[in-house]
Coordinates of C-alpha atoms in Angstrom, one line a residue:
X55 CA 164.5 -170.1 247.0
X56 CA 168.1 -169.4 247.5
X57 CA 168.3 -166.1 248.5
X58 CA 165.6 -167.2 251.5
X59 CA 168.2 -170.0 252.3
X60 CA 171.1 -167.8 252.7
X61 CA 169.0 -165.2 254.8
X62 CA 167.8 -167.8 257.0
X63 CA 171.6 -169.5 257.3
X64 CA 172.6 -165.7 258.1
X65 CA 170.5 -166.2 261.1
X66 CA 172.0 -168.9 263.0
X67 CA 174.8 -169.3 265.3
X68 CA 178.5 -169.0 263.9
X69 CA 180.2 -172.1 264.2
X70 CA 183.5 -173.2 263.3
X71 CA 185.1 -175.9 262.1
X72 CA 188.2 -177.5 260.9
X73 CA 188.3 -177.6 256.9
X74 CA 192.0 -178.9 255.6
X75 CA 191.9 -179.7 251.8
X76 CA 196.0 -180.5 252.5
X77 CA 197.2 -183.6 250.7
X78 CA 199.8 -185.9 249.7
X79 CA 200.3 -187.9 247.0
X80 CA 202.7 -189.9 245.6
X81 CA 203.3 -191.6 242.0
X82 CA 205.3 -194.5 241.2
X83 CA 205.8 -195.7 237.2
X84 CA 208.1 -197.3 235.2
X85 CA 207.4 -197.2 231.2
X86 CA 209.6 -199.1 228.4
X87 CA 209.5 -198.2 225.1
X88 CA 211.2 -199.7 221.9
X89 CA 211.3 -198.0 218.1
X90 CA 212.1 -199.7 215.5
X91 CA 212.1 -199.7 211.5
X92 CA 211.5 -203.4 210.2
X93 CA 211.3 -202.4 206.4
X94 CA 211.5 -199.4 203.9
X95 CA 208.3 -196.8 204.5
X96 CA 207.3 -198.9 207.8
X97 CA 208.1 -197.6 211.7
X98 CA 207.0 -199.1 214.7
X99 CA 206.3 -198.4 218.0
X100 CA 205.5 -200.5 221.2
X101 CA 205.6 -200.6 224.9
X102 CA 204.2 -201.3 228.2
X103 CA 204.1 -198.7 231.6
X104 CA 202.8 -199.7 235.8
X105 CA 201.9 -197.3 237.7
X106 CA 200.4 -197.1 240.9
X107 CA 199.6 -193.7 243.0
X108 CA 198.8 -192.9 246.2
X109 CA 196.5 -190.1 248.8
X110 CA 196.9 -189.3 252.2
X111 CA 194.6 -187.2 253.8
X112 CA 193.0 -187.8 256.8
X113 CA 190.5 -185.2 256.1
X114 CA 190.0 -186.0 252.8
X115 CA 189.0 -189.5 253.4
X116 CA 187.5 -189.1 256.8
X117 CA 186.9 -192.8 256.8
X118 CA 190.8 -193.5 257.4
X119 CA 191.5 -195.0 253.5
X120 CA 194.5 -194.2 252.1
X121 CA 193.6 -195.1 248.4
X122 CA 195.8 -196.2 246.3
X123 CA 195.5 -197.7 242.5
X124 CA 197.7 -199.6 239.9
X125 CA 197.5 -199.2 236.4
X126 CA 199.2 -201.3 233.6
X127 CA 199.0 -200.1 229.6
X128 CA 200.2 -202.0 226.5
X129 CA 200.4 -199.6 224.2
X130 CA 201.9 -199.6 220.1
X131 CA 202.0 -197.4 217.1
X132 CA 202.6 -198.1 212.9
X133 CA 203.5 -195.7 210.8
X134 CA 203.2 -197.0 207.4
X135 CA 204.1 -195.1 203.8
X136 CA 202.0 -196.8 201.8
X137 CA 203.2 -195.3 199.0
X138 CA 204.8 -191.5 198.1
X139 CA 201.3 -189.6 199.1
X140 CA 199.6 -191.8 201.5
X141 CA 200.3 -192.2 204.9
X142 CA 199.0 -194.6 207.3
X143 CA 198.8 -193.9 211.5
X144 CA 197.5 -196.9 213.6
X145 CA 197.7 -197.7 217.3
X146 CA 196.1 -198.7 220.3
X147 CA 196.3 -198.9 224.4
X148 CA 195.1 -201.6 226.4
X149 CA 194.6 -200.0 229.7
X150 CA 193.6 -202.2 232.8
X151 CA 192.8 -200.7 236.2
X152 CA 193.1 -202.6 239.4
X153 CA 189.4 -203.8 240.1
X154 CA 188.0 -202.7 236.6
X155 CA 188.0 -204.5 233.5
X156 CA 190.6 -204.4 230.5
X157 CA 189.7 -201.4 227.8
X158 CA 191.2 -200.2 224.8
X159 CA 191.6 -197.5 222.8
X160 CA 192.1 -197.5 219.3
X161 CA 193.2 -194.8 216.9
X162 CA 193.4 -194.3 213.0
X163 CA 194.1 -191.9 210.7
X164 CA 195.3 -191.7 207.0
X165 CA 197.5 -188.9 205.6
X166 CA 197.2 -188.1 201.9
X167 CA 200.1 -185.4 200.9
X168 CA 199.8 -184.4 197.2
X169 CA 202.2 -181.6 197.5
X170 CA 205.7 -181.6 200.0
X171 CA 203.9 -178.9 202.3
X172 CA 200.2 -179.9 201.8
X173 CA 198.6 -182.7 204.1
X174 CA 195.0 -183.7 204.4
X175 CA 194.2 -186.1 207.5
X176 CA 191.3 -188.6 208.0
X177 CA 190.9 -190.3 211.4
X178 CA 189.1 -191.8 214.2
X179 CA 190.0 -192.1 218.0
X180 CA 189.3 -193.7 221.5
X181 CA 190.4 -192.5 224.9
X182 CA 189.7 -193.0 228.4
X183 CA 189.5 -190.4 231.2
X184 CA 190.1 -192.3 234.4
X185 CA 188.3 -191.3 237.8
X186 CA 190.4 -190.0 240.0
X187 CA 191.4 -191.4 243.6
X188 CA 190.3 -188.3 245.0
X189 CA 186.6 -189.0 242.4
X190 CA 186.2 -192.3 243.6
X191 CA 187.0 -192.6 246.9
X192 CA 186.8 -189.0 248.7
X193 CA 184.8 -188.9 252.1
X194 CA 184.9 -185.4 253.4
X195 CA 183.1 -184.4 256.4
X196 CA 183.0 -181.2 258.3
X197 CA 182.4 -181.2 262.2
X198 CA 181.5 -178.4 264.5
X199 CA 181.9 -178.7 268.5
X200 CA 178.3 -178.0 269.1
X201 CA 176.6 -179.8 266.8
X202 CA 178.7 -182.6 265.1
X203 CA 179.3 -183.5 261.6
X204 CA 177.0 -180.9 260.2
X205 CA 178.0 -181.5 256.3
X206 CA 179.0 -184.4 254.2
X207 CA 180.8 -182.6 251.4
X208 CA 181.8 -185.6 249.4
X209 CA 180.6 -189.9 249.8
X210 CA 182.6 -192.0 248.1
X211 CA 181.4 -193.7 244.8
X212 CA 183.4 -197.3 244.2
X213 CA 181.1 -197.8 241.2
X214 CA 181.9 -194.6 239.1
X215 CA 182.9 -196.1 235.6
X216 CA 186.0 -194.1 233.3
X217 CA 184.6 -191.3 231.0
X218 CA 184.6 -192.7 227.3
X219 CA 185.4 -189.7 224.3
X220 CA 185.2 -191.1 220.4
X221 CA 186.3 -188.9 218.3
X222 CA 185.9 -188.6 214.4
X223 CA 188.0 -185.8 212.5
X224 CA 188.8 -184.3 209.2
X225 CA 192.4 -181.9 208.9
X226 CA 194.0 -179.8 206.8
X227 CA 197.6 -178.6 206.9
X228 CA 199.4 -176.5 204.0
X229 CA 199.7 -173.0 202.4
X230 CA 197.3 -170.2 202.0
X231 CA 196.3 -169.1 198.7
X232 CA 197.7 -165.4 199.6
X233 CA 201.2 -166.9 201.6
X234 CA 201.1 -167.8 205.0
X235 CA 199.4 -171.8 206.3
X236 CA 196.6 -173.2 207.6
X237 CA 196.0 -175.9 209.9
X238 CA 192.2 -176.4 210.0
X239 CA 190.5 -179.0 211.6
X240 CA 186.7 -180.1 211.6
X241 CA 185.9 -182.8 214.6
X242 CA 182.7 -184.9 215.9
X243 CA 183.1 -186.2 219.3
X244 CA 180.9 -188.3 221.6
X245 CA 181.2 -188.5 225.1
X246 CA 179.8 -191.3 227.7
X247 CA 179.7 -191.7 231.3
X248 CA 180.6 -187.9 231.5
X249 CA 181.6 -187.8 235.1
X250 CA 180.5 -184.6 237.3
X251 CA 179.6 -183.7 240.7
X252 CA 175.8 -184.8 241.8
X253 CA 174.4 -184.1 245.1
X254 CA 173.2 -186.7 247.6
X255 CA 170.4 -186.9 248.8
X256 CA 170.6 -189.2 251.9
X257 CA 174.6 -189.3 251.9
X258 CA 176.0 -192.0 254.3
X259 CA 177.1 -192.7 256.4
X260 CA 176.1 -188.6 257.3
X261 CA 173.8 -189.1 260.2
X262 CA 173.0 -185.5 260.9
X263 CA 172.9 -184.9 265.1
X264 CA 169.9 -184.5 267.0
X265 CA 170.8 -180.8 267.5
X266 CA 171.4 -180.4 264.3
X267 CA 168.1 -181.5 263.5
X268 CA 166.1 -179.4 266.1
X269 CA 168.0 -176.4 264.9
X270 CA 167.1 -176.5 261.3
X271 CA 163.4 -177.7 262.2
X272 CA 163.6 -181.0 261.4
X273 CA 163.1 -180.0 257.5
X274 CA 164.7 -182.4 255.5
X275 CA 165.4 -180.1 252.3
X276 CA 167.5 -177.9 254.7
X277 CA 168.9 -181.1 256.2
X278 CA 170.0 -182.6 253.1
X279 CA 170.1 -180.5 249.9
X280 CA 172.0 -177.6 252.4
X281 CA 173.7 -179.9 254.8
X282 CA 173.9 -183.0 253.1
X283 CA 176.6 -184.3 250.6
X284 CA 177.5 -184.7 247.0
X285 CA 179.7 -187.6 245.1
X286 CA 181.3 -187.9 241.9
X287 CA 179.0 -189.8 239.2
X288 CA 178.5 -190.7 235.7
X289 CA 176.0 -188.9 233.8
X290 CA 173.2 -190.5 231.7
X291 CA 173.0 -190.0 228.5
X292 CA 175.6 -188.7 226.0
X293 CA 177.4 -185.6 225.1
X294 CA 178.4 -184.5 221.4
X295 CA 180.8 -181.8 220.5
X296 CA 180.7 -180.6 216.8
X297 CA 182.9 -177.9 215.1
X298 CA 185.6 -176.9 213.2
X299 CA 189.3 -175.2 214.9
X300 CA 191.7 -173.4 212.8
X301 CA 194.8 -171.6 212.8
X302 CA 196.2 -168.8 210.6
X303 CA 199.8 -168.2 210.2
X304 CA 200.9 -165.1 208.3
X305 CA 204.7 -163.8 208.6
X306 CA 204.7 -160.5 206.4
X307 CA 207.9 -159.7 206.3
X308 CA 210.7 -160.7 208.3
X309 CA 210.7 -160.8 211.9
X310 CA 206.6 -160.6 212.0
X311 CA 204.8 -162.9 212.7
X312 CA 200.9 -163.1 213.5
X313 CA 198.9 -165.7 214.2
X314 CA 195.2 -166.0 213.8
X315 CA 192.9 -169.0 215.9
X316 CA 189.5 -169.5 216.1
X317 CA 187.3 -172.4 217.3
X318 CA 183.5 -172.5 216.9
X319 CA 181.1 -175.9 218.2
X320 CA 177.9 -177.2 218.5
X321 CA 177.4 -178.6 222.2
X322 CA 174.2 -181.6 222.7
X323 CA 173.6 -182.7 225.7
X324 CA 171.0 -183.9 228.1
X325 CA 171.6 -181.5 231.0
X326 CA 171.6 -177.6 230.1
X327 CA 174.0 -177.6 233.0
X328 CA 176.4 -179.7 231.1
X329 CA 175.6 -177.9 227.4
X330 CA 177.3 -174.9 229.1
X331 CA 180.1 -175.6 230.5
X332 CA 181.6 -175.7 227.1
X333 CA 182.4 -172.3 225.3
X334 CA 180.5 -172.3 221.9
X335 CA 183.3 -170.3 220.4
X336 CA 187.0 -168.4 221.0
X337 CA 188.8 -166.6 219.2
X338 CA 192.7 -165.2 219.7
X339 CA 195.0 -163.0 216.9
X340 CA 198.3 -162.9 218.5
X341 CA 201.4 -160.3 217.2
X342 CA 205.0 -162.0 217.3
X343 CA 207.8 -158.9 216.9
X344 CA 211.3 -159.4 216.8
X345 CA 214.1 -157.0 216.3
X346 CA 217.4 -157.3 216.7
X347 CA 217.6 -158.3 220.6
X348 CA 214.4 -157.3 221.5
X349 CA 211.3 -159.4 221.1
X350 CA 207.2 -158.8 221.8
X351 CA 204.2 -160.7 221.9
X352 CA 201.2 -159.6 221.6
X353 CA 197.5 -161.0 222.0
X354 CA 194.0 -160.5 222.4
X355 CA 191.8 -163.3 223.2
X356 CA 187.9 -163.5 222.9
X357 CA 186.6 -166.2 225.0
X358 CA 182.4 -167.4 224.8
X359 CA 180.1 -167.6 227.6
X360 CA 181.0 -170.0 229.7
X361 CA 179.7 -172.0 233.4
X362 CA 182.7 -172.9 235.0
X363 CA 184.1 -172.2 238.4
X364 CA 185.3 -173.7 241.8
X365 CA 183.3 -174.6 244.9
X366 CA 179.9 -176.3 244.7
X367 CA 176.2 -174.8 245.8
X368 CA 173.8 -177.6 245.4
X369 CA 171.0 -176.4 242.6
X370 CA 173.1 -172.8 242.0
X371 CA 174.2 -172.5 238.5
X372 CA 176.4 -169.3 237.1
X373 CA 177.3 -168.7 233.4
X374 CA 180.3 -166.5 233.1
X375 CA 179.5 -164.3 230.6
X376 CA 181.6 -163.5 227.1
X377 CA 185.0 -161.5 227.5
X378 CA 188.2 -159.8 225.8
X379 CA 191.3 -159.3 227.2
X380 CA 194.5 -158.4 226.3
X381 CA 198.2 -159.9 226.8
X382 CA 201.5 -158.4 225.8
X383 CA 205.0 -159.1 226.6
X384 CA 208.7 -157.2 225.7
X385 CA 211.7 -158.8 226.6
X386 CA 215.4 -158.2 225.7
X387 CA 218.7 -160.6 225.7
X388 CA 221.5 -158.8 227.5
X389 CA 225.1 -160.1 228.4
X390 CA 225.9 -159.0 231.8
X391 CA 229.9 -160.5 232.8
X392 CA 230.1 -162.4 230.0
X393 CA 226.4 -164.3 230.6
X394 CA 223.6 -164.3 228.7
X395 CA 220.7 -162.7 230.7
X396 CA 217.2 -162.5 229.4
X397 CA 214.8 -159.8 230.7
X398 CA 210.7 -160.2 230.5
X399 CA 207.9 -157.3 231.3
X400 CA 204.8 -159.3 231.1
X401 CA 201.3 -157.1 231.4
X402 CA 197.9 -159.0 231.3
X403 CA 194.3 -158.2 231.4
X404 CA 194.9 -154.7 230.1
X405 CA 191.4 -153.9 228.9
X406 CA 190.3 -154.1 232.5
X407 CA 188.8 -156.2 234.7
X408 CA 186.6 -159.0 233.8
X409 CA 185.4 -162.7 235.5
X410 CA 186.8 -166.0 234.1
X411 CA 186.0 -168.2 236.8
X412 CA 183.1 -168.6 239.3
X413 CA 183.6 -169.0 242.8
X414 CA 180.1 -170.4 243.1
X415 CA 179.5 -170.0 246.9
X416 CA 180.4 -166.6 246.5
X417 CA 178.4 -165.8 243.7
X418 CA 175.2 -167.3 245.5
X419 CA 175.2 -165.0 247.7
X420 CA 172.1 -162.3 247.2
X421 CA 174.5 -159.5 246.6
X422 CA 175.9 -160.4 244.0
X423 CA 172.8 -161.7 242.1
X424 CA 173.6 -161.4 238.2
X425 CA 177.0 -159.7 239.0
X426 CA 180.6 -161.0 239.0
X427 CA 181.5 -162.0 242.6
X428 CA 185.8 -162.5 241.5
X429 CA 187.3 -160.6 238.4
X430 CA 190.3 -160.9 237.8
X431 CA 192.4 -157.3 236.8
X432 CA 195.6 -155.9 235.3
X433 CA 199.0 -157.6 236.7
X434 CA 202.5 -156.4 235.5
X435 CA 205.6 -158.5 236.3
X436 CA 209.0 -159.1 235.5
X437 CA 211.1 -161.8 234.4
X438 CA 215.4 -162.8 234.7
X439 CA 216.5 -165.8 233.1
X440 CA 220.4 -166.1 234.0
X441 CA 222.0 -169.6 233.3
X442 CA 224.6 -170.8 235.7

């Protein structure tokens, strides 16, 4: 069905309109904090923080809002030695939002260190990812001369509810049995209320003109799905990430240094959609080199398939397929009058070009029909870093 759509969209009059994504914002906060050590093996931690913040954009919010939101937290932390191996982490955030109810997060782990540079960690976690003013309130709406408003691009969505993550997770820190350490860590997390772009079917207040109408044939699929909007919304249903993330460190002799991470998960969810816009696995080995005043880094990164991008084609879904690429950097510390100067070459995406992103509009279009529509290539650039 697509490619009909953008054949028959290929067909009809140019128009132009103004489209200004240009914005403002502003953030206000003030945050106390206060540490202290009441008795042997026991540190605490607690404070409060307001903030409010603040859009302008009279495209943006076509409906003439300037949104704006307060937030107050309550937040403390206790570390407490229970005794020479164990190690206790609690805290918590009460987090209220202006118009929403109170919610906390809660966190707690317990560290068990049997040897001075050997830890194994135990914990479970809460957090909170608030909507954004731009999520909640946005009201974008793209006008043409001839025929009017002839697309809603975004409706506001007042009821949108934070996005919930628990988190359960098992850790490892301390030496390798050959020399070098590990820091391995095997998670479980859940999350709720997953927010993400959903399109609208009868977006108002998106009234489309009576030209517009008579030009597309009075077909409301065209009208709506093409024409019509989309809002930020929670998702039904819930989202689980399993896996386990590690990372290597070797240094071989001195001066080297390489460093080995890898991260493999399980993705559940609901909406395949959804499932794939997380990477089931990456992998990087990166090769530290110093000598004398000269140091390099090197690194090549494998990165799973992955549906992500920019832009937004209502029904159009692109998976980014799996990739390599390689990194490296050489830079040198000079004195130049007396000053320390440092001097960086940077080189990136050296095994060629290769897509990382999805410009979505762009890769609808029939052309590029299971082909990359923007890869990113080779760049080299340099570096100066003179204090004064």
């Amino acid at each position: 069905m697509l490619p009909q759509i953008c054949d028959f969209l290929a067909l009809l009059p140019q128009l132009r309109g103004d489209v200004d994504n240009n914005r403002r914002s502003v953030r206000d906060n003030i945050e106390l904090q206060h540490r202290f050590s009441p008795a042997d093996g026991l540190r605490l931690l607690w404070g409060a923080e307001w903030r409010e913040d603040r859009i302008e954009s009279a495209f943006l919010f076509s409906d003439g809002r300037t949104p704006s939101q307060q937030e107050w937290r309550l937040f403390g932390n206790a570390e407490w030695r229970m005794a020479p191996e164990w190690l206790w982490n609690a805290g918590a955030m009460a987090e209220h939002i202006k118009d929403d109810k109170l919610r906390l997060a809660p966190r707690l782990f317990l560290n068990w260190q049997p040897a001075p540079a050997t830890a194994w960690r135990v914990g479970y976690s809460r957090a909170w990812r608030q909507p954004t003013l731009y999520e909640r309130w946005a009201n974008v709406q793209v006008s043409t001369d001839v025929f009017g408003v002839v697309n809603q691009r975004h409706t506001p969505n007042s009821d949108i509810r934070p996005q919930q993550i628990d988190s359960w997770e098992l850790g490892y820190l301390g030496p390798l049995p050959w020399g070098g350490l590990a820091d391995v860590r095997v998670f479980d997390e859940h999350i709720t209320d997953y927010i993400r772009r959903t399109p609208v079917l009868d977006p108002a207040p998106f009234v489309p003109s009576q030209a517009l109408r008579d030009m597309l044939g009075g077909n409301p699929f065209l009208i709506h799905q093409i024409m019509g909007g989309t809002q930020w919304a929670n998702m039904p249903g819930k989202i689980r990430l399993t896996g386990i993330e590690y990372q290597l460190t070797l240094r071989p002799r001195a001066g080297t240094t390489l460093l080995l991470t890898h991260t493999a998960m399980q993705r559940r969810a609901d909406d395949p959609a959804v499932r794939r816009s997380v990477a089931p696995y990456s992998a990087s080995l990166t090769w530290l080199q110093e000598i004398g005043a000269w140091r390099s880094a090197a690194t090549v990164l494998h990165m799973g398939p992955l549906e992500a991008g920019t832009g937004y084609v209502p029904g159009r879904r692109y998976t980014v397929p799996a990739y390599t690429t390689l990194d490296w950097s050489l830079g040198r510390s000079l004195r130049v009058g007396g000053q320390p100067l440092e001097v960086q070459v940077t080189a990136t995406n050296l095994l060629g070009t290769h897509q990382e992103l999805a410009h979505k509009p762009l890769q609808a279009m029939p052309r590029y029909a299971g082909k990359a529509a923007n890869e990113t290539g080779r760049q080299v650039f340099v570096s100066l870093q003179l204090p004064f």
